[in-house]
Short mmCIF file of C-alpha atoms in Angstrom, two decimals:
data_model
loop_
_atom_site.label_atom_id
_atom_site.label_comp_id
_atom_site.label_asym_id
_atom_site.label_seq_id
_atom_site.Cartn_x
_atom_site.Cartn_y
_atom_site.Cartn_z
CA MET A 1 -15.10 -9.27 5.94
CA HIS A 2 -14.56 -9.72 2.21
CA THR A 3 -16.54 -6.62 1.28
CA TYR A 4 -14.97 -4.48 3.99
CA PHE A 5 -11.38 -5.42 3.16
CA LYS A 6 -11.97 -5.05 -0.57
CA GLN A 7 -13.38 -1.59 0.11
CA LEU A 8 -10.26 -0.68 2.10
CA PHE A 9 -8.00 -1.78 -0.76
CA GLN A 10 -10.15 0.16 -3.23
CA TYR A 11 -9.72 3.22 -1.00
CA ASP A 12 -5.99 2.58 -0.74
CA LYS A 13 -5.69 2.48 -4.53
CA TRP A 14 -7.77 5.65 -4.92
CA ALA A 15 -5.67 7.57 -2.38
CA SER A 16 -2.37 6.48 -3.91
CA LYS A 17 -3.66 7.26 -7.40
CA MET A 18 -4.57 10.78 -6.27
CA LEU A 19 -0.93 11.32 -5.27
CA LEU A 20 0.43 9.74 -8.44
CA ASP A 21 -1.82 12.03 -10.49
CA LYS A 22 -0.33 14.98 -8.60
CA PHE A 23 3.22 13.70 -9.26
CA GLU A 24 2.59 13.51 -12.99
CA LYS A 25 1.20 17.05 -13.17
CA GLN A 26 3.60 18.86 -10.87
CA PHE A 27 6.78 16.77 -10.54
CA PRO A 28 7.76 17.14 -6.86
CA GLN A 29 11.46 17.85 -6.41
CA ASN A 30 12.03 15.97 -3.16
CA GLU A 31 13.25 12.45 -4.02
CA ARG A 32 11.99 11.22 -0.64
CA ILE A 33 8.45 11.59 -2.01
CA TYR A 34 9.13 9.03 -4.72
CA GLY A 35 11.05 6.81 -2.30
CA LEU A 36 8.15 6.73 0.16
CA MET A 37 5.60 5.87 -2.53
CA SER A 38 7.90 3.16 -3.89
CA HIS A 39 8.30 1.76 -0.37
CA LEU A 40 4.55 1.79 0.22
CA LEU A 41 4.01 -0.25 -2.95
CA SER A 42 6.87 -2.67 -2.27
CA ALA A 43 5.57 -3.30 1.23
CA GLN A 44 2.13 -4.13 -0.14
CA ARG A 45 3.65 -6.65 -2.54
CA ASN A 46 5.88 -8.17 0.15
CA TRP A 47 3.03 -8.50 2.64
CA LEU A 48 0.95 -10.30 0.02
CA ASP A 49 3.89 -12.58 -0.71
CA ARG A 50 4.12 -13.36 3.01
CA CYS A 51 0.41 -14.16 3.14
CA LEU A 52 0.79 -16.45 0.13
CA GLY A 53 3.83 -18.14 1.69
CA ILE A 54 6.14 -17.25 -1.20
CA PRO A 55 9.48 -15.41 -1.21
CA GLN A 56 9.19 -11.63 -1.05
CA SER A 57 9.55 -10.24 -4.54
CA ALA A 58 9.85 -6.45 -4.14
CA VAL A 59 12.84 -4.35 -3.10
CA LEU A 60 11.57 -2.63 0.04
CA TRP A 61 13.30 0.71 -0.44
CA GLY A 62 13.75 0.75 -4.20
CA GLN A 63 13.05 3.77 -6.37
CA ARG A 64 10.46 3.77 -9.15
CA LEU A 65 9.39 6.26 -11.79
CA PRO A 66 5.77 7.49 -11.58
CA ASP A 67 4.69 5.29 -14.53
CA GLU A 68 6.18 2.23 -12.83
CA MET A 69 4.47 3.14 -9.57
CA ARG A 70 1.13 3.49 -11.33
CA GLN A 71 1.52 0.05 -12.95
CA ASP A 72 2.60 -1.54 -9.67
CA LEU A 73 -0.32 0.10 -7.87
CA GLU A 74 -2.74 -1.46 -10.37
CA ASN A 75 -1.08 -4.87 -10.26
CA TYR A 76 -0.63 -5.10 -6.49
CA ASN A 77 -4.11 -3.81 -5.75
CA LEU A 78 -5.68 -6.33 -8.11
CA ALA A 79 -3.56 -9.11 -6.59
CA TRP A 80 -4.73 -8.19 -3.07
CA ILE A 81 -8.39 -8.05 -4.12
CA ASP A 82 -8.10 -11.38 -5.96
CA PHE A 83 -6.48 -12.87 -2.85
CA ILE A 84 -9.24 -11.56 -0.57
CA GLU A 85 -11.94 -12.88 -2.92
CA SER A 86 -10.33 -16.33 -2.81
CA LEU A 87 -10.64 -16.56 0.98
CA HIS A 88 -13.23 -18.23 3.18
CA ASP A 89 -14.44 -16.36 6.25
CA ALA A 90 -12.38 -18.59 8.56
CA ASP A 91 -9.20 -17.68 6.65
CA PHE A 92 -9.21 -14.16 8.08
CA ALA A 93 -8.44 -15.57 11.54
CA LYS A 94 -5.71 -17.82 10.16
CA PRO A 95 -2.24 -17.24 11.61
CA ILE A 96 0.44 -16.22 9.13
CA THR A 97 4.06 -16.77 10.13
CA TYR A 98 6.57 -14.60 8.30
CA THR A 99 10.10 -13.29 8.57
CA THR A 100 10.81 -9.56 8.49
CA ALA A 101 13.54 -7.85 6.48
CA ALA A 102 15.53 -7.83 9.75
CA GLY A 103 15.32 -11.64 9.88
CA ILE A 104 12.89 -11.84 12.82
CA THR A 105 10.01 -14.33 12.66
CA TYR A 106 6.53 -13.32 13.83
CA THR A 107 2.99 -14.65 13.59
CA ASN A 108 -0.12 -12.51 13.08
CA THR A 109 -3.60 -13.24 11.82
CA LEU A 110 -4.50 -12.39 8.27
CA THR A 111 -6.95 -9.76 9.57
CA GLU A 112 -4.13 -8.08 11.51
CA ILE A 113 -1.86 -8.12 8.48
CA ILE A 114 -4.50 -6.62 6.19
CA ALA A 115 -5.19 -3.88 8.75
CA HIS A 116 -1.45 -3.21 8.96
CA VAL A 117 -1.04 -3.00 5.17
CA ILE A 118 -3.82 -0.41 4.89
CA ASN A 119 -2.56 1.55 7.91
CA HIS A 120 1.01 1.45 6.58
CA GLY A 121 -0.13 2.98 3.30
CA THR A 122 -2.06 5.71 5.08
CA HIS A 123 0.98 6.49 7.24
CA HIS A 124 3.33 6.90 4.29
CA ARG A 125 0.84 8.87 2.22
CA GLY A 126 0.64 11.26 5.17
CA GLN A 127 4.42 11.62 5.10
CA ILE A 128 4.27 12.29 1.36
CA LEU A 129 1.64 14.99 1.88
CA ILE A 130 3.84 16.74 4.45
CA LEU A 131 6.78 16.76 2.02
CA MET A 132 4.57 18.04 -0.78
CA LYS A 133 3.18 20.77 1.44
CA GLU A 134 6.75 21.88 2.21
CA GLU A 135 7.20 22.31 -1.56
CA GLY A 136 4.08 24.50 -1.69
CA TYR A 137 1.64 22.12 -3.36
CA VAL A 138 -2.11 22.32 -2.94
CA LEU A 139 -2.84 18.93 -1.42
CA PRO A 140 -5.58 16.54 -2.47
CA GLY A 141 -8.00 15.30 0.19
CA ILE A 142 -7.23 11.60 0.49
CA ASP A 143 -8.85 10.62 3.79
CA LEU A 144 -11.04 7.52 3.87
CA ILE A 145 -14.14 9.61 4.55
CA SER A 146 -13.41 11.68 1.42
CA TYR A 147 -13.30 8.47 -0.60
CA LEU A 148 -16.55 7.23 0.93
CA ARG A 149 -18.37 10.46 0.06
#
């Protein structure tokens, strides 16, 4: 499990970095693009905070500049990988109880949460690609299989 989840977070970082590289070269005009990427990063930080049992530290729908997003991507990705490396195999089945931004308490296993975090990032990167396409950009291939090649 360790190797697989670390690989997924490495992919996640690669895919987000591809978009950030595009932002820095072509400066998309639609502010929603930056808002979605900021949200994606904040959610990753907040989910890790939940897994660690500490208060959530990121503003879920805040706005960041591309340089800030790049730094947060590096920091959050490293934090997730360090967390995964610290786990024992049995920890992946461990239930994590957390409270959502809406104040509702749920419990999911760590494996389910990790899968959600990766899927959440893929979902929002897809939304970003649609918005960029509407602005006429040539889009980078950021599918998992592209990363694995």
